[in-house]
């Protein structure tokens, strides 16, 4: 049995549903405000306030941009004043640097000794590839913690008497540890110094360049962020602070763009192939060819938007940009991990199917019947939505100049509507994939040795398509009603109207109702199953499909008949338990019947003991004797019992053996004779 292939009409239906329900919501919103035509002042005032907001902020950003050249000329004096202010608070740079060098060197030395001991442990470890990577990551994290405790914490405690120095050390130490954590996480997939543990499919040079560029950019970004925070808390004037922020962000943006071009092929290889060298989906391969342009466009737009926000007095925009990049990189990593997991799970299932005897071919379990692929798509979609939500939350702070209650209500309704569609999508595909996999397993010939399992298989193949259709219609109906209700459409009139329409439709289509009800009871009574041979009066053949209102029967000559259930009065099933077939032979009327009876008895014993065909007979062949006499001919009859479907093969076997038996005992088949009587004169 081949699995049912569902077209993409659910996606088109969902898109049409979104469009139609949105239009319905808008129309109901307009209808609920009858004075909307007359009350245009609210719309006009809202539009004017929006324009005033952009004009005022554009003017403010332009004014601050104009005064930047003046601030650049005053930058040396501002920095000198900042240093003098720190010195006035008791801060001394040389002793602080000396203490930092001593304690951080001690921390680095202790970490180095720990890593030497840890390397001995790694050499002696016999863990798997994944276990080795996990052990190395844990030991790397332990080394960073040792450095932070021995070097960093001790350094902070040694400068406890100088709050300014302690604050400076804490800020830059945080930036240093953050950079080291980023480097540790990068060493897991790239493994620039241990090629045998590398997860991604890159050579040594590409892995080194990619690792070095990302760590360098991260270190520079954390350093500039820490410096900006320190300068802001230290009281540096706004003009100098803005110059430092804009110049540092421009430098980081240039480095990111240069790194995108330099590592274009490396990232494309990671996106296009998994660690085993398997090509990913067409979408991933297409994205791998243009990823650097997306990255460059994002970096340019991020720099432009952040520059405007900094000019408008929102210094948190720099951190928002950094966190956004981290979120996007995390999203790509999560999606790649989910994709690799799905591919690994599919390969494992295919290997299991190949090892199983007489199982369905691996190609039968395509992506549409694959739970891993479905959960991979679902997981990547959810991860994308979560990333979008986080990015919106990050950037909502600088752009929180407006709050519209109607927009908020619309957003909440839209979120509820999208959640309803997602739940319906999940349930829909779970039903489709589960039913297809059950149908494929039911079609597997490996269970035919067990009669009970064969019966269960046929019954599943008959009932499951009907149950699946009912479940899918139920899911679509409930999702539509909930979705309409979530966007403010009153579904009570719809239900009432549907009830009236359904009543009228039922009264006008009694034949259709009769077909559906009759089919349900035929399926409940187990009157037939897919693959069985039945006779419904109008046609005889093999059942190929049981639909909601009709039955499809394949005639032995190839014609496919569709018979409504309401027109079936009697079903003769020729495929249950056993079947009896009869054969008739014509022999001369003067044949010795005792000899014929003994010969047929011996023939029955010989056929039952036959190595090839004996097990197909369920009982000894029944010799019925003479059933009819015609002039000079006797008609004798044989009846044999066998499994359904075997009667046609055994008919040829029995006929051939009867012919040989009659020839051996000298009994010919009777030949019809025609006698013509005439007068002697030929008239």
XYZ file of C-alpha atoms in Angstrom:
683
model
C 0.000 0.000 0.000
C 1.272 3.427 -0.843
C 0.800 6.221 1.611
C -1.630 8.982 0.857
C 0.169 12.095 -0.335
C -1.531 15.254 0.864
C -1.085 18.369 -1.283
C -0.188 21.748 0.113
C -3.800 22.921 0.220
C -3.789 23.178 4.084
C -1.169 25.935 3.793
C -3.198 27.755 1.161
C -6.324 27.313 3.271
C -4.542 28.731 6.324
C -3.355 31.754 4.333
C -6.854 32.352 2.988
C -8.239 31.937 6.507
C -5.811 34.526 7.889
C -6.741 37.007 5.156
C -10.488 36.474 5.434
C -10.577 36.609 9.239
C -8.438 39.752 9.277
C -10.868 41.415 6.887
C -13.763 40.217 9.032
C -12.123 41.665 12.150
C -11.508 44.972 10.472
C -15.066 45.127 9.185
C -16.479 44.238 12.604
C -14.243 46.856 14.227
C -15.487 49.477 11.815
C -19.074 48.333 12.281
C -18.736 48.529 16.053
C -17.878 52.242 15.779
C -20.775 53.878 13.937
C -19.433 57.383 14.536
C -16.097 56.608 12.885
C -16.968 58.649 9.805
C -17.781 61.735 11.784
C -15.017 61.310 14.350
C -12.022 62.029 12.145
C -10.330 64.277 14.672
C -8.811 61.340 16.552
C -7.238 59.987 13.376
C -6.030 63.436 12.347
C -4.570 64.196 15.772
C -2.871 60.814 15.910
C -1.340 61.350 12.482
C -0.174 64.827 13.374
C 1.315 63.646 16.657
C 3.190 60.932 14.793
C 4.574 63.456 12.321
C 5.517 65.825 15.134
C 7.305 62.988 16.930
C 9.490 62.204 13.913
C 10.092 65.871 13.103
C 11.132 66.717 16.656
C 13.457 63.728 16.952
C 14.925 64.298 13.493
C 15.612 67.912 14.467
C 17.179 66.820 17.741
C 19.400 64.248 16.022
C 20.447 66.840 13.427
C 21.318 69.395 16.093
C 23.486 66.900 17.960
C 25.168 65.798 14.754
C 26.031 69.399 13.903
C 27.796 70.003 17.198
C 29.944 66.856 16.926
C 32.859 68.614 15.143
C 33.036 71.069 18.038
C 32.998 68.171 20.500
C 35.842 66.488 18.579
C 38.024 69.555 19.118
C 37.231 69.508 22.822
C 37.874 65.778 23.176
C 41.492 66.030 24.540
C 40.464 68.488 27.233
C 37.452 66.319 28.141
C 39.648 63.231 28.524
C 42.181 65.175 30.593
C 39.412 66.463 32.806
C 38.061 62.919 33.201
C 41.487 61.609 34.296
C 41.913 64.495 36.731
C 38.520 63.717 38.240
C 39.544 60.076 38.752
C 42.826 61.162 40.361
C 40.974 63.533 42.658
C 38.981 60.541 43.913
C 42.175 58.720 44.900
C 42.639 56.585 41.808
C 46.205 55.839 40.710
C 46.749 54.092 37.383
C 50.244 52.594 37.865
C 49.602 50.724 41.142
C 46.296 49.455 39.812
C 47.923 48.130 36.629
C 50.698 46.515 38.693
C 48.240 44.787 40.991
C 46.179 43.639 37.998
C 49.268 42.229 36.265
C 50.378 40.346 39.408
C 47.036 38.778 40.348
C 45.971 37.984 36.798
C 49.369 36.375 36.167
C 48.924 34.240 39.279
C 45.436 33.265 38.110
C 46.726 32.425 34.617
C 49.567 30.322 36.132
C 47.184 28.330 38.332
C 44.883 27.826 35.370
C 47.837 26.644 33.267
C 48.796 24.070 35.905
C 45.187 22.883 36.080
C 45.061 22.498 32.308
C 48.254 20.430 32.297
C 46.704 18.064 34.797
C 43.460 18.087 32.813
C 45.356 17.197 29.620
C 46.626 14.059 31.310
C 43.046 13.192 32.154
C 41.979 13.789 28.564
C 44.682 11.521 27.205
C 43.602 8.695 29.444
C 39.924 9.150 28.730
C 38.228 6.518 26.576
C 34.934 8.355 26.202
C 33.044 8.699 22.955
C 33.456 11.647 20.599
C 30.574 13.518 22.210
C 31.785 12.562 25.676
C 35.259 13.851 24.908
C 33.871 17.182 23.705
C 31.721 17.439 26.823
C 34.662 16.669 29.113
C 36.854 19.253 27.360
C 34.132 21.892 27.655
C 33.650 21.202 31.363
C 37.389 21.385 31.981
C 37.667 24.620 29.970
C 34.873 26.143 32.009
C 36.562 24.972 35.190
C 39.793 26.642 34.048
C 37.995 29.939 33.455
C 36.380 29.702 36.884
C 39.784 29.048 38.481
C 41.208 32.087 36.694
C 38.230 34.201 37.785
C 38.487 33.091 41.428
C 42.270 33.056 41.882
C 43.089 36.046 39.720
C 39.931 38.129 39.450
C 38.434 37.768 42.906
C 41.795 38.225 44.594
C 42.418 41.327 42.503
C 39.071 42.783 43.517
C 39.781 42.088 47.160
C 43.236 43.690 46.937
C 41.689 46.953 45.644
C 38.926 47.023 48.230
C 40.296 50.222 49.726
C 40.019 52.052 46.372
C 36.369 51.966 45.154
C 37.231 53.648 41.848
C 39.937 51.127 41.009
C 37.687 48.274 42.097
C 34.908 49.522 39.804
C 37.275 49.839 36.854
C 38.734 46.380 37.456
C 35.272 44.830 37.823
C 34.061 46.324 34.536
C 37.078 45.240 32.483
C 37.300 41.873 34.227
C 33.685 41.229 33.244
C 34.535 42.073 29.639
C 37.557 39.741 29.759
C 35.608 36.816 31.217
C 32.788 37.373 28.713
C 35.294 37.205 25.877
C 36.772 34.006 27.271
C 33.329 32.433 27.565
C 32.639 33.299 23.932
C 35.967 31.718 22.973
C 35.160 28.593 24.997
C 31.798 28.194 23.268
C 33.443 28.646 19.863
C 36.035 25.966 20.621
C 33.242 23.375 20.926
C 32.255 23.338 17.225
C 35.428 24.790 15.664
C 38.110 23.047 17.788
C 40.875 25.125 16.142
C 43.663 23.332 18.008
C 42.207 19.787 18.086
C 41.089 18.866 14.526
C 39.950 15.361 15.486
C 37.265 16.857 17.773
C 36.017 19.423 15.255
C 32.252 19.304 14.855
C 31.862 21.413 11.713
C 33.188 20.356 8.311
C 36.115 22.819 7.995
C 39.827 22.472 7.440
C 42.389 23.784 9.945
C 43.028 27.148 8.251
C 39.348 28.047 7.893
C 38.636 27.003 11.474
C 41.562 29.121 12.761
C 40.544 32.208 10.769
C 36.904 31.981 11.798
C 37.765 31.425 15.460
C 40.269 34.277 15.510
C 37.942 36.760 13.797
C 34.938 36.058 16.029
C 36.981 36.195 19.232
C 38.706 39.407 18.134
C 35.429 41.122 17.294
C 33.855 39.932 20.553
C 36.844 41.133 22.581
C 36.811 44.535 20.897
C 33.035 44.909 21.300
C 33.153 43.982 25.004
C 36.117 46.312 25.542
C 34.340 49.264 23.905
C 31.131 48.525 25.802
C 33.000 48.369 29.121
C 34.891 51.567 28.313
C 31.695 53.358 27.332
C 30.035 52.278 30.574
C 33.076 53.412 32.565
C 33.258 56.773 30.817
C 29.544 57.364 31.308
C 29.691 56.531 35.024
C 32.849 58.616 35.351
C 31.072 61.765 34.252
C 32.580 62.281 30.779
C 30.765 65.001 28.891
C 27.961 63.913 26.562
C 29.685 65.146 23.390
C 32.881 63.196 24.034
C 30.853 60.173 25.107
C 28.869 60.292 21.862
C 32.037 60.574 19.763
C 33.530 57.525 21.477
C 30.332 55.509 21.063
C 29.909 56.341 17.366
C 33.546 55.755 16.465
C 33.785 52.477 18.386
C 30.580 51.156 16.815
C 31.792 52.149 13.356
C 35.075 50.306 13.933
C 33.277 47.157 15.125
C 30.879 47.315 12.162
C 33.808 47.579 9.716
C 35.514 44.597 11.351
C 32.305 42.527 11.158
C 31.824 43.331 7.467
C 35.459 42.457 6.735
C 35.095 39.182 8.673
C 31.970 38.323 6.666
C 33.871 38.580 3.397
C 36.946 36.803 4.774
C 34.942 33.851 6.180
C 32.268 33.709 3.482
C 33.106 30.184 2.324
C 33.617 28.870 5.855
C 30.184 29.931 7.080
C 28.639 28.775 3.773
C 30.153 25.328 4.319
C 28.722 25.169 7.851
C 25.277 26.247 6.652
C 25.221 24.022 3.567
C 26.550 20.770 5.053
C 26.220 19.033 8.376
C 29.214 17.647 10.339
C 28.963 14.315 8.461
C 29.138 16.015 5.071
C 25.431 15.574 4.303
C 23.942 18.326 2.187
C 21.252 20.199 4.016
C 17.908 21.207 2.549
C 17.640 23.480 -0.477
C 16.619 26.386 1.754
C 19.776 26.093 3.859
C 21.970 25.719 0.760
C 20.397 28.795 -0.825
C 20.882 30.766 2.381
C 24.523 29.613 2.499
C 25.235 31.300 -0.834
C 23.893 34.729 0.229
C 24.305 34.755 4.007
C 27.107 37.333 3.923
C 24.917 39.855 2.089
C 22.199 39.461 4.715
C 24.813 39.909 7.443
C 26.292 43.008 5.806
C 22.851 44.577 5.278
C 21.922 43.863 8.898
C 25.189 45.280 10.261
C 24.812 48.421 8.134
C 21.196 48.952 9.157
C 22.017 48.204 12.787
C 24.841 50.746 12.733
C 22.592 53.366 11.115
C 19.666 52.833 13.526
C 21.964 52.696 16.548
C 23.657 55.904 15.457
C 20.306 57.672 15.271
C 19.302 56.331 18.689
C 22.613 57.419 20.190
C 22.106 60.884 18.758
C 18.641 60.903 20.319
C 20.107 60.143 23.728
C 19.555 56.368 24.002
C 22.956 54.889 24.945
C 21.377 51.469 25.611
C 21.031 51.034 21.833
C 24.637 49.813 21.650
C 23.971 46.957 24.079
C 20.724 46.172 22.266
C 22.644 45.806 19.002
C 25.184 43.442 20.611
C 22.465 41.321 22.217
C 20.585 41.218 18.904
C 23.622 39.790 17.135
C 23.997 37.194 19.900
C 20.302 36.271 19.565
C 20.557 35.900 15.781
C 23.697 33.771 16.017
C 22.038 31.658 18.691
C 18.984 31.244 16.448
C 21.105 29.970 13.567
C 22.962 27.567 15.860
C 19.728 26.242 17.361
C 18.169 25.737 13.917
C 21.272 23.924 12.671
C 21.315 21.656 15.731
C 17.626 20.843 15.272
C 18.176 20.129 11.569
C 21.112 17.824 12.337
C 19.083 16.014 15.000
C 16.223 15.425 12.553
C 18.593 14.106 9.894
C 20.284 11.798 12.415
C 16.916 10.490 13.621
C 15.745 9.870 10.034
C 18.949 8.019 9.178
C 18.573 5.886 12.291
C 15.003 4.996 11.313
C 16.078 4.138 7.771
C 18.878 1.916 9.042
C 16.420 0.134 11.306
C 14.055 -0.360 8.375
C 16.843 -1.713 6.176
C 17.848 -4.221 8.860
C 14.238 -5.361 9.387
C 13.318 -8.287 7.079
C 10.478 -7.835 4.576
C 9.893 -4.266 5.735
C 8.801 -1.285 3.728
C 11.577 0.333 1.685
C 13.159 3.373 3.336
C 11.854 5.586 0.549
C 8.313 4.869 1.723
C 8.988 6.834 4.899
C 9.538 10.208 3.282
C 9.653 13.567 4.929
C 5.877 13.820 5.035
C 5.776 10.687 7.244
C 8.732 11.685 9.394
C 8.156 12.858 12.948
C 11.757 14.170 13.222
C 11.343 16.353 10.138
C 8.006 17.661 11.392
C 9.391 18.470 14.837
C 12.452 19.988 13.163
C 10.262 22.388 11.170
C 8.166 23.114 14.241
C 11.210 23.657 16.455
C 12.882 26.006 13.977
C 9.637 27.960 13.602
C 9.209 28.287 17.359
C 12.869 29.283 17.764
C 12.447 31.952 15.069
C 9.319 33.332 16.738
C 11.060 33.415 20.116
C 14.048 35.226 18.595
C 11.752 37.768 16.933
C 9.965 38.328 20.240
C 13.271 38.846 22.081
C 14.526 41.277 19.435
C 11.266 43.228 19.568
C 11.535 43.402 23.335
C 15.145 44.566 23.089
C 14.365 47.355 20.665
C 11.013 48.387 22.143
C 12.737 50.467 24.806
C 14.262 53.110 22.527
C 11.055 53.321 20.453
C 8.488 53.456 23.229
C 7.248 56.901 22.293
C 3.806 55.696 21.371
C 1.130 53.641 23.007
C -2.135 52.993 21.148
C -4.770 50.927 23.017
C -6.405 49.807 19.780
C -3.070 48.653 18.394
C -2.452 46.757 21.627
C -5.827 45.029 21.387
C -5.161 44.144 17.777
C -1.715 42.779 18.663
C -3.130 40.596 21.454
C -5.882 39.297 19.169
C -3.345 38.608 16.444
C -1.116 36.702 18.875
C -4.049 34.570 20.021
C -5.064 33.945 16.415
C -1.527 32.908 15.422
C -1.305 30.640 18.480
C -4.575 28.981 17.449
C -3.289 28.407 13.929
C -0.031 26.965 15.243
C -1.823 24.539 17.550
C -4.116 23.501 14.687
C -1.067 23.103 12.431
C 0.626 20.860 14.984
C -2.477 18.723 15.524
C -3.129 18.517 11.779
C 0.341 17.237 10.951
C 0.436 14.916 13.943
C -2.748 13.257 12.667
C -1.462 13.085 9.079
C 1.989 11.758 9.966
C 0.700 9.287 12.554
C -1.957 7.898 10.231
C 0.455 7.615 7.294
C 3.030 5.789 9.387
C 0.391 3.443 10.784
C -0.860 2.752 7.258
C 2.676 2.043 6.040
C 3.351 -0.312 8.930
C 0.011 -2.005 8.355
C 0.958 -2.524 4.707
C 4.233 -4.235 5.659
C 4.204 -7.950 4.688
C 6.317 -9.031 7.630
C 3.265 -9.706 9.834
C 1.480 -11.999 7.386
C 2.711 -15.076 9.199
C 0.394 -14.219 12.055
C -3.293 -14.432 11.208
C -4.323 -12.117 14.023
C -1.840 -9.447 12.959
C -2.988 -9.767 9.351
C -6.589 -9.177 10.442
C -5.548 -6.151 12.488
C -3.542 -4.840 9.561
C -6.459 -5.059 7.139
C -8.876 -3.521 9.612
C -6.496 -0.608 10.280
C -6.069 -0.027 6.559
C -9.855 0.098 6.195
C -10.867 2.226 9.186
C -7.935 4.611 9.510
C -8.546 6.756 6.388
C -12.131 7.369 7.501
C -11.096 8.221 11.075
C -8.347 10.511 9.794
C -10.747 12.428 7.554
C -13.151 12.951 10.457
C -10.340 14.157 12.751
C -8.942 16.570 10.163
C -12.368 18.090 9.491
C -12.918 18.415 13.254
C -9.547 20.149 13.766
C -10.153 22.552 10.878
C -13.651 23.415 12.116
C -12.661 24.001 15.748
C -9.573 26.012 14.752
C -11.677 28.204 12.468
C -14.225 28.915 15.192
C -11.575 29.652 17.828
C -9.618 31.829 15.410
C -12.681 33.845 14.483
C -13.602 34.224 18.141
C -10.074 35.374 19.043
C -10.223 38.324 16.646
C -13.625 39.458 17.905
C -16.052 37.745 15.512
C -19.187 36.487 17.249
C -19.387 32.791 16.334
C -22.798 32.153 17.950
C -24.728 33.372 14.863
C -22.396 31.305 12.710
C -23.166 28.188 14.735
C -26.888 28.889 14.620
C -26.752 29.526 10.889
C -24.696 26.401 10.372
C -27.321 24.403 12.285
C -30.165 25.726 10.131
C -28.177 25.246 6.919
C -27.186 21.762 8.019
C -30.805 20.841 8.710
C -31.909 22.090 5.309
C -28.959 20.407 3.645
C -29.722 17.115 5.398
C -33.361 17.185 4.341
C -32.409 17.930 0.747
C -29.653 15.328 0.511
C -31.078 12.235 2.129
C -29.182 10.002 -0.292
C -25.877 11.466 0.832
C -26.786 10.992 4.498
C -27.869 7.448 3.719
C -24.543 6.723 2.031
C -22.532 8.088 4.964
C -24.572 6.332 7.665
C -24.558 3.038 5.767
C -20.790 3.278 5.328
C -20.272 3.896 9.041
C -22.263 0.795 9.979
C -20.563 -1.322 7.314
C -17.203 -0.321 8.797
C -18.384 -0.963 12.358
C -19.711 -4.410 11.367
C -16.348 -5.205 9.728
C -18.145 -6.327 6.580
C -15.069 -5.828 4.406
C -11.459 -4.694 4.556
C -9.065 -3.163 2.104
C -7.578 -5.874 -0.106
C -10.459 -8.331 0.283
C -12.521 -9.672 -2.600
C -16.219 -8.949 -2.229
C -19.393 -9.138 -4.291
C -21.904 -6.334 -3.755
C -24.304 -7.431 -6.466
C -23.513 -4.777 -9.051
C -19.816 -5.588 -9.165
C -17.317 -8.135 -7.862
C -13.680 -7.369 -7.183
C -11.040 -6.284 -4.686
C -11.621 -3.456 -2.219
C -9.114 -0.663 -2.833
C -10.487 2.207 -0.764
C -13.305 2.872 1.683
C -14.251 6.544 1.577
C -16.746 8.571 3.549
C -19.711 7.855 1.256
C -18.524 5.337 -1.326
C -16.513 2.176 -1.813
C -13.963 1.679 -4.576
C -13.765 -1.857 -5.973
C -11.249 -3.012 -8.578
C -12.654 -5.554 -11.033
C -10.333 -8.388 -12.019
C -10.272 -6.974 -15.569
C -8.914 -3.667 -14.218
C -11.966 -1.406 -14.121
C -12.330 0.613 -10.911
C -15.935 0.805 -9.709
C -17.121 3.412 -7.198
C -20.241 2.195 -5.425
C -22.146 4.396 -2.929
C -22.713 2.679 0.399
C -26.435 3.421 0.229
C -26.807 1.251 -2.891
C -25.191 -1.795 -1.270
C -27.794 -4.162 0.159
C -25.722 -7.343 0.523
C -21.978 -7.899 0.708
C -20.587 -11.327 -0.111
C -17.043 -11.507 1.260
C -14.838 -14.081 -0.489
C -11.741 -13.429 1.643
C -12.607 -14.573 5.174
C -11.239 -17.711 6.925
C -11.739 -20.258 4.104
C -13.402 -20.754 0.756
C -14.673 -23.821 -1.108
C -14.230 -24.288 -4.837
C -15.911 -26.939 -6.990
C -14.817 -28.576 -10.230
C -16.909 -30.698 -12.594
C -15.691 -33.310 -15.074
C -17.559 -35.164 -17.848
C -16.834 -38.894 -18.225
C -18.445 -41.634 -20.311
C -21.625 -43.157 -18.934
C -20.194 -46.695 -18.918
C -17.292 -45.784 -16.583
C -16.670 -47.959 -13.497
C -17.648 -45.627 -10.636
C -15.968 -47.732 -7.950
C -12.675 -47.324 -9.771
C -13.287 -43.574 -10.073
C -14.017 -43.266 -6.340
C -10.864 -45.177 -5.330
C -8.762 -43.149 -7.752
C -10.069 -39.839 -6.410
C -9.412 -40.955 -2.835
C -5.802 -41.747 -3.740
C -5.559 -38.431 -5.606
C -6.721 -36.550 -2.500
C -4.096 -38.230 -0.321
C -1.376 -37.525 -2.863
C -2.280 -33.825 -3.159
C -2.455 -33.368 0.620
C 1.043 -34.829 0.983
C 2.469 -32.765 -1.861
C 5.422 -30.675 -0.638
C 4.538 -27.647 -2.728
C 0.748 -27.482 -2.675
C -0.348 -29.761 0.160
C -0.308 -27.084 2.855
C -2.674 -24.912 0.803
C -5.539 -27.403 1.237
C -7.485 -27.012 4.467
C -9.269 -30.405 4.206
C -9.213 -33.551 2.044
C -10.713 -33.182 -1.393
C -14.407 -34.095 -1.253
C -15.524 -36.398 -4.081
C -19.267 -35.779 -4.519
C -19.867 -38.485 -7.124
C -22.233 -38.151 -10.044
C -24.309 -34.963 -9.896
C -25.889 -35.135 -13.339
C -26.424 -37.542 -16.246
C -26.841 -36.356 -19.822
C -27.564 -38.931 -22.530
C -24.249 -40.855 -22.755
C -22.343 -38.599 -20.268
C -21.965 -38.484 -16.500
C -20.905 -35.275 -14.682
C -18.890 -35.798 -11.495
C -18.005 -33.062 -8.981
C -15.039 -32.329 -6.673
C -15.011 -29.772 -3.833
C -11.841 -28.596 -2.088
C -11.368 -26.069 0.724
C -8.461 -23.618 0.889
C -7.467 -20.168 2.073
C -9.121 -17.236 0.278
C -7.255 -16.388 -2.870
C -5.605 -19.812 -3.222
C -8.506 -21.376 -5.087
C -7.353 -20.120 -8.466
C -3.858 -21.554 -8.143
C -5.142 -24.885 -6.789
C -7.747 -25.153 -9.538
C -5.042 -25.605 -12.155
C -3.199 -28.077 -9.925
C -6.321 -30.203 -9.327
C -7.392 -30.131 -12.964
C -3.956 -31.216 -14.157
C -3.778 -34.076 -11.626
C -7.319 -35.274 -12.472
C -6.442 -35.319 -16.167
C -3.331 -37.423 -15.494
C -5.256 -39.756 -13.161
C -8.038 -40.443 -15.687
C -5.473 -41.092 -18.396
C -3.629 -43.575 -16.144
C -6.780 -45.642 -15.458
C -7.927 -45.505 -19.080
C -10.976 -43.289 -18.608
C -11.317 -40.621 -21.289
C -13.224 -37.398 -20.972
C -16.653 -37.570 -22.456
C -17.089 -35.950 -25.844
C -20.361 -34.527 -26.907
C -21.899 -36.513 -29.780
C -24.395 -35.309 -32.299
C -26.325 -37.971 -34.271
C -28.173 -37.250 -37.459
C -30.824 -39.690 -38.654
C -31.800 -39.904 -42.281
C -33.913 -42.152 -44.552
C -32.282 -44.724 -46.904
C -33.104 -42.633 -49.922
C -31.129 -39.740 -48.514
C -34.120 -37.604 -47.647
